[in-house]
XYZ file of C-alpha atoms in Angstrom:
685
model
C 95.938 141.530 40.279
C 95.767 137.747 40.731
C 96.388 134.725 38.522
C 93.454 132.358 38.299
C 93.822 129.603 40.933
C 96.042 126.921 39.317
C 94.993 124.134 41.671
C 91.234 124.684 41.113
C 89.205 123.278 38.293
C 85.673 122.136 37.734
C 86.570 121.410 34.159
C 84.067 124.128 33.233
C 84.679 127.603 31.942
C 81.185 128.826 32.900
C 79.234 129.526 36.081
C 77.340 126.453 37.116
C 73.605 126.868 37.523
C 71.032 124.171 38.333
C 71.061 121.888 41.314
C 69.877 118.629 42.871
C 67.800 116.665 40.419
C 65.893 113.636 41.643
C 64.365 111.911 38.503
C 64.316 108.690 40.455
C 61.202 110.075 42.204
C 59.408 110.406 38.844
C 60.361 107.284 36.914
C 56.674 106.386 36.487
C 55.964 109.798 35.009
C 57.941 110.063 31.781
C 55.896 113.199 30.878
C 57.455 114.948 33.927
C 60.980 113.917 32.818
C 60.264 115.387 29.389
C 58.975 118.558 30.961
C 62.175 118.780 33.009
C 64.302 119.090 29.941
C 62.274 121.957 28.549
C 62.177 123.743 31.877
C 65.891 123.352 32.345
C 66.386 125.320 29.093
C 63.877 127.977 30.071
C 65.557 128.437 33.477
C 69.027 128.920 31.909
C 70.277 125.998 33.930
C 73.315 123.957 32.847
C 74.383 121.590 35.666
C 72.562 119.038 37.698
C 73.537 116.882 40.775
C 72.066 113.411 40.140
C 71.825 110.257 42.201
C 72.311 111.682 45.692
C 69.662 109.536 47.310
C 69.028 107.097 44.520
C 70.446 103.881 45.878
C 67.030 102.114 45.955
C 66.534 103.040 42.265
C 69.993 101.965 41.309
C 70.059 98.668 43.275
C 66.438 97.699 44.164
C 67.640 94.299 45.271
C 71.043 93.199 46.385
C 73.190 92.672 43.283
C 70.464 93.709 40.904
C 71.431 96.990 39.294
C 69.183 99.163 37.194
C 71.142 101.898 35.472
C 69.028 102.297 32.422
C 66.977 105.216 33.829
C 70.202 107.017 34.755
C 71.572 106.414 31.272
C 68.541 108.282 29.898
C 68.955 111.110 32.330
C 72.596 111.518 31.304
C 71.491 111.535 27.671
C 68.744 114.017 28.233
C 70.941 116.490 30.077
C 73.724 116.116 27.543
C 71.286 116.777 24.669
C 70.771 120.337 25.943
C 74.538 120.887 26.516
C 74.145 120.351 30.261
C 76.586 118.798 32.733
C 76.116 116.245 35.474
C 77.576 116.235 38.914
C 77.244 112.533 39.698
C 76.674 111.595 43.348
C 77.574 108.466 45.180
C 74.358 107.248 46.959
C 75.770 106.408 50.438
C 73.875 109.182 52.228
C 70.770 106.954 52.336
C 70.890 103.179 51.972
C 68.097 100.915 50.764
C 65.884 98.996 53.235
C 67.032 95.626 51.983
C 70.519 96.388 53.180
C 69.454 97.382 56.657
C 67.374 94.238 56.967
C 70.035 91.848 55.744
C 73.060 93.552 57.262
C 71.952 95.225 60.511
C 75.567 96.155 61.343
C 75.268 99.051 58.888
C 72.786 100.758 61.274
C 74.209 103.277 63.718
C 74.273 102.895 67.462
C 73.632 106.048 69.409
C 75.510 107.361 72.457
C 73.121 105.497 74.798
C 74.141 102.316 72.984
C 70.740 101.850 71.280
C 70.862 100.536 67.685
C 68.851 102.743 65.392
C 66.160 101.506 63.084
C 66.180 101.876 59.328
C 65.025 105.282 58.249
C 65.841 108.938 57.647
C 69.259 109.384 56.087
C 72.846 109.487 57.159
C 71.898 106.671 59.569
C 74.815 104.431 58.810
C 77.986 103.292 60.516
C 81.143 104.744 58.957
C 83.208 101.831 60.279
C 81.012 98.910 59.171
C 83.027 96.629 56.831
C 79.843 95.628 55.043
C 78.823 99.261 54.338
C 82.288 100.110 53.141
C 82.175 97.168 50.817
C 78.704 97.930 49.456
C 79.557 101.581 48.791
C 82.735 100.625 46.878
C 80.809 98.120 44.764
C 78.169 100.658 43.544
C 80.708 103.447 43.222
C 82.861 101.278 41.003
C 79.926 100.451 38.799
C 79.028 104.149 38.504
C 82.518 105.101 37.618
C 82.901 102.354 35.008
C 79.556 103.236 33.409
C 79.713 107.031 33.427
C 83.384 107.870 33.762
C 83.825 108.645 30.109
C 80.497 110.240 29.527
C 80.975 113.747 28.049
C 78.287 115.130 30.418
C 80.124 114.067 33.587
C 81.555 117.186 35.257
C 82.360 116.210 38.853
C 81.794 113.625 41.508
C 79.584 114.503 44.515
C 80.644 112.055 47.220
C 77.689 111.158 49.487
C 75.878 114.127 50.965
C 76.378 116.359 54.040
C 78.493 113.985 56.017
C 77.732 114.147 59.766
C 76.703 112.253 62.836
C 78.452 109.491 64.724
C 78.153 105.809 65.650
C 78.956 104.079 68.940
C 78.734 100.412 67.855
C 81.317 97.758 68.653
C 83.069 98.320 65.299
C 83.448 102.002 66.114
C 84.563 101.345 69.674
C 87.315 99.090 68.364
C 88.256 101.699 65.710
C 88.373 104.400 68.365
C 90.680 102.336 70.593
C 92.964 101.704 67.646
C 92.951 105.422 66.820
C 93.875 106.225 70.428
C 96.665 103.627 70.498
C 98.198 105.236 67.397
C 97.785 108.722 68.738
C 99.374 107.982 72.085
C 102.051 105.543 70.690
C 100.497 102.546 72.458
C 101.368 104.138 75.779
C 98.341 104.070 78.113
C 100.145 106.287 80.653
C 100.397 109.054 78.060
C 96.680 108.816 77.444
C 95.858 108.885 81.174
C 98.148 111.928 81.596
C 96.521 113.707 78.651
C 93.060 112.990 79.977
C 93.931 113.820 83.597
C 92.990 110.258 84.595
C 93.293 110.571 88.442
C 90.310 112.919 88.469
C 87.301 110.954 89.828
C 89.504 107.851 89.573
C 89.256 107.749 85.818
C 92.576 106.127 85.155
C 92.485 103.239 82.685
C 94.789 100.227 82.937
C 93.652 98.460 79.769
C 92.682 99.829 76.372
C 89.545 97.692 76.357
C 88.205 99.745 79.267
C 87.882 102.859 77.046
C 84.450 103.673 75.651
C 83.232 106.585 73.581
C 81.471 109.327 75.519
C 77.940 108.427 76.547
C 75.078 110.001 78.497
C 74.815 106.694 80.384
C 78.485 106.428 80.970
C 81.560 108.661 80.755
C 80.939 112.170 79.574
C 82.901 114.476 81.830
C 86.459 113.671 80.827
C 87.159 116.548 78.513
C 90.255 115.018 76.941
C 88.174 111.946 76.011
C 85.403 114.100 74.607
C 87.835 116.114 72.460
C 89.614 113.020 71.172
C 86.265 111.397 70.330
C 85.272 114.414 68.196
C 88.613 114.265 66.463
C 88.131 110.532 65.849
C 84.713 111.102 64.403
C 86.228 113.548 61.875
C 89.005 111.107 61.020
C 86.728 108.145 60.768
C 84.340 110.069 58.503
C 87.282 111.043 56.316
C 88.321 107.381 56.367
C 84.898 106.408 55.080
C 85.112 109.047 52.415
C 88.510 107.815 51.329
C 87.129 104.285 51.099
C 84.309 105.603 48.911
C 86.596 107.278 46.407
C 89.082 104.431 45.803
C 87.340 103.118 42.624
C 86.447 106.622 41.502
C 90.069 107.897 41.734
C 91.205 104.649 40.060
C 88.854 104.850 37.109
C 88.308 108.602 36.718
C 91.468 110.267 38.094
C 90.885 113.450 36.122
C 87.308 114.125 37.284
C 87.312 116.403 40.339
C 85.708 115.364 43.627
C 83.738 117.303 46.172
C 81.357 116.751 49.024
C 79.009 119.399 50.384
C 79.942 121.070 53.641
C 77.313 122.677 55.860
C 76.625 125.618 58.225
C 74.241 125.956 61.085
C 71.406 127.741 59.317
C 69.860 129.371 62.397
C 72.995 130.964 63.909
C 74.821 130.820 60.570
C 78.030 129.478 61.981
C 80.288 126.730 60.652
C 78.951 123.153 61.005
C 80.321 121.772 64.333
C 80.043 118.070 63.756
C 83.263 117.685 61.767
C 86.576 119.543 61.524
C 86.421 120.787 57.970
C 89.988 122.050 58.142
C 91.045 118.413 58.054
C 88.352 117.302 55.551
C 89.236 120.051 53.062
C 92.591 118.551 52.358
C 90.953 115.483 50.832
C 88.792 117.384 48.373
C 89.573 118.862 44.970
C 86.914 121.538 45.450
C 85.143 122.855 48.482
C 81.332 123.076 48.160
C 78.805 124.013 50.780
C 75.060 124.283 51.332
C 73.793 127.735 52.251
C 70.370 128.360 53.667
C 70.325 131.797 55.381
C 66.972 132.801 56.957
C 66.528 135.976 54.972
C 63.943 138.553 56.210
C 63.890 137.135 59.751
C 62.728 139.338 62.664
C 65.925 139.032 64.764
C 68.486 140.818 62.643
C 68.846 143.113 59.719
C 69.376 141.921 56.176
C 72.882 143.460 56.331
C 73.715 141.627 59.598
C 72.710 138.293 58.100
C 74.662 139.054 54.872
C 77.818 139.736 56.982
C 77.443 136.273 58.549
C 77.056 134.705 55.117
C 80.190 136.505 54.011
C 82.133 135.128 56.974
C 81.216 131.511 56.154
C 82.026 132.068 52.478
C 85.454 133.533 53.385
C 86.114 130.482 55.671
C 85.258 127.918 53.016
C 87.105 129.811 50.331
C 90.193 130.108 52.588
C 90.311 126.440 53.431
C 91.934 125.765 50.045
C 92.625 129.388 48.990
C 90.649 128.858 45.815
C 87.134 129.367 44.540
C 84.425 127.113 45.944
C 80.966 125.941 44.795
C 77.550 126.766 46.267
C 76.178 123.195 46.061
C 72.811 123.792 47.625
C 70.581 126.823 48.147
C 66.929 127.585 47.863
C 65.366 129.863 45.251
C 62.684 130.730 47.785
C 61.751 129.175 51.132
C 62.905 126.042 52.921
C 60.676 123.720 55.001
C 62.693 123.279 58.175
C 63.253 126.744 59.647
C 60.931 127.584 62.561
C 59.364 130.082 60.152
C 59.674 129.211 56.422
C 59.573 132.642 54.894
C 59.780 133.129 51.100
C 62.567 135.253 49.694
C 61.266 138.671 48.721
C 61.501 139.800 45.068
C 65.086 140.573 44.250
C 66.650 138.746 47.166
C 67.373 135.562 45.217
C 69.469 137.414 42.653
C 71.231 139.477 45.379
C 72.010 136.471 47.642
C 73.268 134.530 44.601
C 75.595 137.374 43.613
C 76.909 137.559 47.174
C 78.036 133.917 46.910
C 79.902 134.700 43.723
C 81.349 137.856 45.193
C 83.044 135.910 47.947
C 84.379 133.181 45.666
C 81.689 130.762 44.441
C 81.712 129.593 40.813
C 78.161 128.264 41.013
C 74.614 128.848 42.088
C 73.003 125.445 42.575
C 69.778 124.535 44.307
C 68.104 122.032 46.467
C 66.002 121.193 44.633
C 65.226 121.183 40.961
C 61.640 119.922 41.277
C 59.510 119.790 44.479
C 58.824 116.257 45.682
C 55.228 115.233 45.683
C 55.302 113.542 49.069
C 57.279 113.094 52.241
C 59.254 115.544 54.247
C 60.569 117.835 51.499
C 57.411 118.310 49.452
C 57.184 121.939 50.564
C 60.911 122.763 50.393
C 61.666 125.493 47.831
C 62.509 124.381 44.257
C 63.015 125.716 40.778
C 59.919 123.836 39.585
C 56.886 124.043 41.842
C 53.970 121.686 41.990
C 52.293 123.776 39.284
C 54.972 122.623 36.788
C 54.948 126.186 35.385
C 57.674 128.542 34.182
C 55.297 131.487 34.789
C 55.467 131.770 38.572
C 57.599 134.327 40.326
C 60.203 131.966 41.699
C 60.902 130.287 38.405
C 61.287 133.681 36.669
C 63.705 134.841 39.352
C 65.789 131.625 38.821
C 65.815 132.249 35.112
C 67.061 135.792 35.724
C 69.902 134.379 37.860
C 70.756 132.004 35.058
C 70.800 134.726 32.473
C 73.022 136.815 34.705
C 75.467 133.942 35.271
C 75.819 133.393 31.550
C 77.381 136.853 31.357
C 79.852 136.165 34.165
C 82.023 133.389 32.743
C 85.069 135.567 32.887
C 84.829 135.533 36.670
C 85.172 131.750 36.905
C 88.416 130.677 38.605
C 89.293 134.153 39.881
C 90.262 134.642 43.525
C 91.170 137.479 45.875
C 94.102 138.432 48.130
C 93.775 139.495 51.740
C 96.088 141.288 54.181
C 93.823 140.361 57.104
C 93.361 136.916 58.538
C 90.839 135.783 61.241
C 91.693 132.446 62.840
C 88.830 129.953 63.290
C 89.407 126.599 64.978
C 87.061 123.646 65.382
C 89.133 122.048 68.170
C 88.948 125.213 70.262
C 85.193 125.549 69.753
C 84.620 121.922 70.794
C 86.804 122.433 73.838
C 85.323 125.658 75.063
C 81.714 124.383 74.609
C 82.681 121.385 76.742
C 84.221 123.508 79.424
C 82.121 123.624 82.571
C 82.808 127.268 83.280
C 82.214 130.809 82.011
C 78.650 131.366 80.761
C 77.035 128.271 79.335
C 74.980 130.322 76.810
C 77.378 133.191 76.194
C 80.593 131.501 74.983
C 79.441 131.860 71.408
C 82.923 131.420 69.845
C 81.985 131.533 66.194
C 79.662 134.497 66.724
C 82.485 136.294 68.490
C 84.692 135.923 65.395
C 81.865 137.283 63.242
C 81.689 140.304 65.555
C 85.415 141.017 64.853
C 84.881 140.305 61.105
C 82.045 142.851 60.882
C 84.115 146.047 60.595
C 86.163 144.679 57.687
C 82.974 143.548 55.827
C 81.467 147.026 56.390
C 84.671 148.647 55.129
C 85.020 146.333 52.113
C 88.422 145.120 53.344
C 88.971 141.538 52.134
C 89.507 138.914 54.837
C 90.696 135.320 54.912
C 89.096 133.185 57.620
C 91.879 130.722 58.174
C 92.735 127.820 60.394
C 95.713 127.214 62.639
C 97.481 124.988 60.213
C 97.675 127.703 57.466
C 100.445 130.042 56.776
C 100.292 133.360 58.746
C 103.205 135.097 57.171
C 101.332 136.751 54.258
C 99.011 138.768 56.576
C 99.637 142.219 57.993
C 96.960 141.690 60.596
C 95.987 138.445 62.310
C 92.949 138.413 64.552
C 92.610 135.496 66.972
C 89.638 136.128 69.269
C 88.726 133.825 72.108
C 91.075 130.969 71.060
C 90.529 128.988 74.282
C 92.626 126.017 73.048
C 96.128 126.847 71.901
C 98.775 124.183 71.501
C 102.397 125.139 72.159
C 102.925 124.835 68.392
C 100.235 127.428 67.685
C 101.597 129.695 70.431
C 105.053 129.469 68.834
C 103.698 130.288 65.420
C 101.807 133.333 66.743
C 104.936 134.471 68.511
C 106.941 134.240 65.286
C 104.263 136.108 63.447
C 104.531 139.146 65.767
C 108.333 138.854 65.991
C 108.549 139.128 62.218
C 106.508 142.309 62.072
C 102.836 141.191 62.187
C 100.022 142.797 64.143
C 98.196 140.274 66.361
C 94.903 140.799 68.193
C 93.582 138.388 70.765
C 90.932 138.548 73.523
C 89.571 137.267 76.770
C 89.439 133.435 77.251
C 92.366 132.770 74.870
C 95.319 130.413 75.457
C 93.682 128.770 78.470
C 94.266 125.069 77.605
C 96.593 122.974 75.461
C 95.640 120.495 72.805
C 94.636 117.907 75.400
C 92.276 120.462 77.060
C 94.628 120.698 80.089
C 95.100 124.176 81.525
C 98.478 125.792 81.308
C 100.089 126.024 84.734
C 101.221 129.481 85.692
C 97.965 130.988 84.480
C 99.042 131.884 80.989
C 101.765 130.480 78.785
C 105.082 132.309 79.288
C 105.409 132.974 75.542
C 102.011 134.668 75.405
C 102.988 136.768 78.386
C 106.188 137.751 76.600
C 104.383 138.687 73.335
C 101.492 140.572 74.953
C 103.385 141.982 77.895
C 100.568 141.086 80.274
C 99.187 138.316 82.523
C 95.409 137.763 82.516
C 94.768 136.814 86.148
C 90.973 136.453 86.374
C 87.915 136.198 84.110
C 84.716 137.750 85.340
C 81.568 136.250 83.828
C 78.457 138.449 83.733
C 74.790 137.596 84.113
C 72.677 138.642 81.076
C 71.619 141.866 82.833
C 75.054 142.737 84.040
C 77.092 145.306 82.104
C 80.199 147.463 82.525
C 81.971 150.024 80.413
C 85.421 150.468 79.064
C 86.980 153.861 78.280
C 89.130 153.740 75.164
C 90.549 156.840 73.391
C 88.258 159.076 75.540
C 85.144 157.215 74.403
C 82.942 154.911 76.533
C 81.873 151.467 75.253
C 79.481 148.963 76.738
C 80.806 145.627 77.875
C 78.774 142.407 78.342
C 79.356 138.694 79.204
C 83.132 138.787 80.025
C 85.815 140.896 81.577
C 89.435 139.935 82.184
C 91.366 141.327 85.096
C 94.828 142.053 83.650
C 98.230 142.364 85.331
C 100.277 144.593 83.054
C 103.986 143.813 82.773
C 105.503 145.730 79.874
C 102.400 146.430 77.818
C 100.779 149.883 77.301
C 97.299 150.361 78.731
C 94.976 151.612 75.963
C 91.620 151.310 77.680
C 90.288 150.793 81.240
C 87.266 149.407 82.961
C 84.815 151.951 84.394
C 83.057 149.956 87.089
C 83.334 147.043 89.575
C 86.299 146.018 91.712
C 88.631 146.318 88.730
C 87.589 149.869 87.834
C 90.350 151.977 86.360
C 92.483 148.880 85.618
C 93.586 147.798 82.121
C 90.938 146.485 79.799
C 92.660 146.928 76.420
C 96.446 146.742 75.985
C 99.105 146.971 73.303
C 102.632 145.752 73.300
C 105.598 146.116 70.892
C 107.301 142.727 70.601
C 110.472 142.677 68.381
C 109.327 143.845 64.948
C 105.576 143.574 65.513
C 102.774 144.524 67.908
C 100.244 142.555 69.938
C 96.882 143.752 71.235
C 94.742 142.250 73.985
C 91.033 143.016 74.379
C 89.960 141.993 77.816
C 86.164 142.121 77.556
C 83.327 141.495 75.121
C 82.583 144.986 73.856
C 79.926 146.453 71.680
C 80.236 146.674 67.893
C 81.116 150.337 67.870
C 84.288 149.590 69.819
C 85.436 147.122 67.139
C 84.599 149.660 64.457
C 86.761 152.312 66.099
C 89.522 149.915 67.201
C 89.902 148.209 63.816
C 89.525 151.450 61.813
C 92.616 152.671 63.550
C 94.519 149.541 62.595
C 93.215 149.747 59.039
C 94.608 153.252 58.785
C 97.939 152.457 60.441
C 98.538 149.413 58.331
C 97.346 151.015 55.079
C 94.665 148.376 54.471
C 92.382 149.290 51.594
C 89.515 147.887 49.635
C 90.465 146.383 46.237
C 88.083 148.887 44.726
C 86.812 152.052 46.348
C 83.143 152.843 46.460
C 81.691 155.450 48.813
C 78.491 154.018 50.350
C 76.355 153.925 53.448
C 75.671 151.101 55.945
C 74.286 147.925 54.479
C 76.043 148.162 51.095
C 78.863 145.589 50.578
C 81.526 145.770 47.849
C 83.532 142.584 47.203
C 86.146 142.006 44.471
C 87.497 139.018 42.629
C 90.626 139.386 40.579
C 92.780 137.938 37.825
C 95.930 139.259 36.208
C 94.131 141.823 34.121
C 90.780 142.608 35.744
C 88.992 143.443 38.925
C 85.452 141.969 39.003
C 83.491 144.135 41.462
C 80.175 143.227 43.147
C 78.325 146.165 44.592
C 75.381 144.900 46.735
C 72.606 146.634 48.575
C 71.562 144.553 51.596
C 68.944 147.055 52.759
C 65.285 147.639 52.196
C 65.900 151.185 50.934
C 67.361 152.764 47.914
C 71.063 153.522 48.372
C 73.313 156.057 46.649
C 76.890 155.136 46.099
C 79.851 156.823 44.396
C 82.374 155.004 42.203
C 85.877 156.452 42.469
C 86.964 154.923 39.156
C 85.293 154.180 35.819
C 84.023 150.618 35.286
C 81.952 148.602 32.827
C 78.778 146.862 33.921
C 79.189 143.155 33.001
C 75.442 142.649 32.648
C 74.301 145.698 30.650
C 77.627 146.685 29.053
C 77.218 150.339 30.052
C 80.138 152.451 31.207
C 79.714 153.706 34.807
C 81.452 156.379 36.923
C 80.652 158.713 39.722
C 77.252 158.477 41.423
C 75.108 155.329 41.110
C 71.728 154.422 42.676
C 71.072 150.964 43.948
C 67.474 149.902 44.359
C 66.388 147.734 47.273
C 68.236 144.376 47.145
C 69.979 145.379 43.944
C 73.395 144.114 42.903
C 75.630 145.555 40.144
C 78.547 143.531 38.793
C 81.189 145.627 37.085
C 84.706 145.193 35.817
C 87.732 147.471 35.927
C 90.191 146.453 33.230
């Protein structure tokens, strides 16, 4: 059992339900604002994010502030016992500011200044913009910091993008000077300056990467991406100065993202760095349910991976800050959630660690680009339509799950995800340009544990490895000597380590290791990978492992075995009958190397062996078929178990222990039938 996370608090002892509320779009319709309050009660909603894009309504002219409408919104929400997550409005600035202070506008990589418009179109370095955000944030904190409805601060919205203006160029050069200790030779060495005569002899010569300038120096590209993360964090830290000063006890978050089409972590910023500056992680989840490319269960597995990454960043519960109760308006095909899927997908977020189900948006806009984006309240303004009723059902369910708030989970398995490595391998002009797919490769290794209900932490390289029995590090192209040393210590101290093809190729500057592979990796794995064969899409090979044959696609590593044991061999090509999968005992632990990208069934068989050897078990045993997922959250006394059917068919499962259904109160044991998209939430005390 686990204690509730001590470092985590939303100052709420209930599941948050509600979402982004934009009353500033309806200030000339007081009848709509009155309807909102009644509909909030009917939908069993209790928490609303307010002010995210409201700068024009809060400061319609420079220095003229109009907070009276927001006062009323606070009062209305408070009157029904609701809470407010108050946003700072920096995600979209008013037109008067762009007109008067053009330096706040971004400059793109081609050095073209952008016009006013859209959102997130602002320079993170601009002194004017930093000053203006602090002014309005201070006023918001002074006015609402003591309001009993204030629950959290929502800083800006979905930070992302970059600016290449003169302010940012100067900031980048300053960042580089600090990183390289004002030693230009160190920078030139790290960036391999002699290549194409790209050696700098003055800091002023350095520019950010550009399609009309330098874009092939990989060390420069990597450092620029790191700078963009650090500069975004710097902007965030500037935003919260008055908020932390005036409301030090109100927790702060900002909403992280994921690529909704591939459902992989957002690539624009290194969230492992950003997470350290937040009190609570939150993220915006928009899976394309019911698509025609993958099964519901496959998509659910990917959602679970992202959840486990964002939960693991701070090893505490997180918040689902945005989701849709039905369709979105920006997928290639904007398909509505089928009946039952909204409740199921909401319960999955809770199962992996969320303490909220919040939506974008509360009410559909009447005009502009989001007028057809899903919402709790549709254009019909009615509580009688299907979507509203499904939202209300989620709200009723959440009201019975308050005991789950703040609970967490333990894991014996860690999978290492790294933003730096993904940036570097995507920049590498080698391998297969469309088949690198680093995050998707990690999800492929994650799949077996999700199917077997084995809890997993998706961790980053800075986190502690020592608590895990099994650490899986697929395709970690970029490994610093520090990371290599930590992996070596992990195995030496008794851990099991798995890595794969295209791992440990370059250091933190994106320079290849001389000698082909780092000597410490050769020592730990007992091998030397000597060549990577990249396949065309129609190429394939096979690997024989434990007398079974498995299909191989995309990549195969030719391996020179030193002291390792050969576990599997290639079947075809010039490296037929040579090692493809190896194991090696190193001091107290064991290291495994998988040389090629193998089919899912290989991972199932390979990891099931390790699961058995290491005694890895689900927190609660349920016998079930494919497509059912069982996830557990724990405190000192209780296991809270989420049993979820991600298939389009009825599923029969068997409970190996007696439990109590948290929603119905009934006692359950033995056989249980789950309907299509059904979730049961039970507790074992």
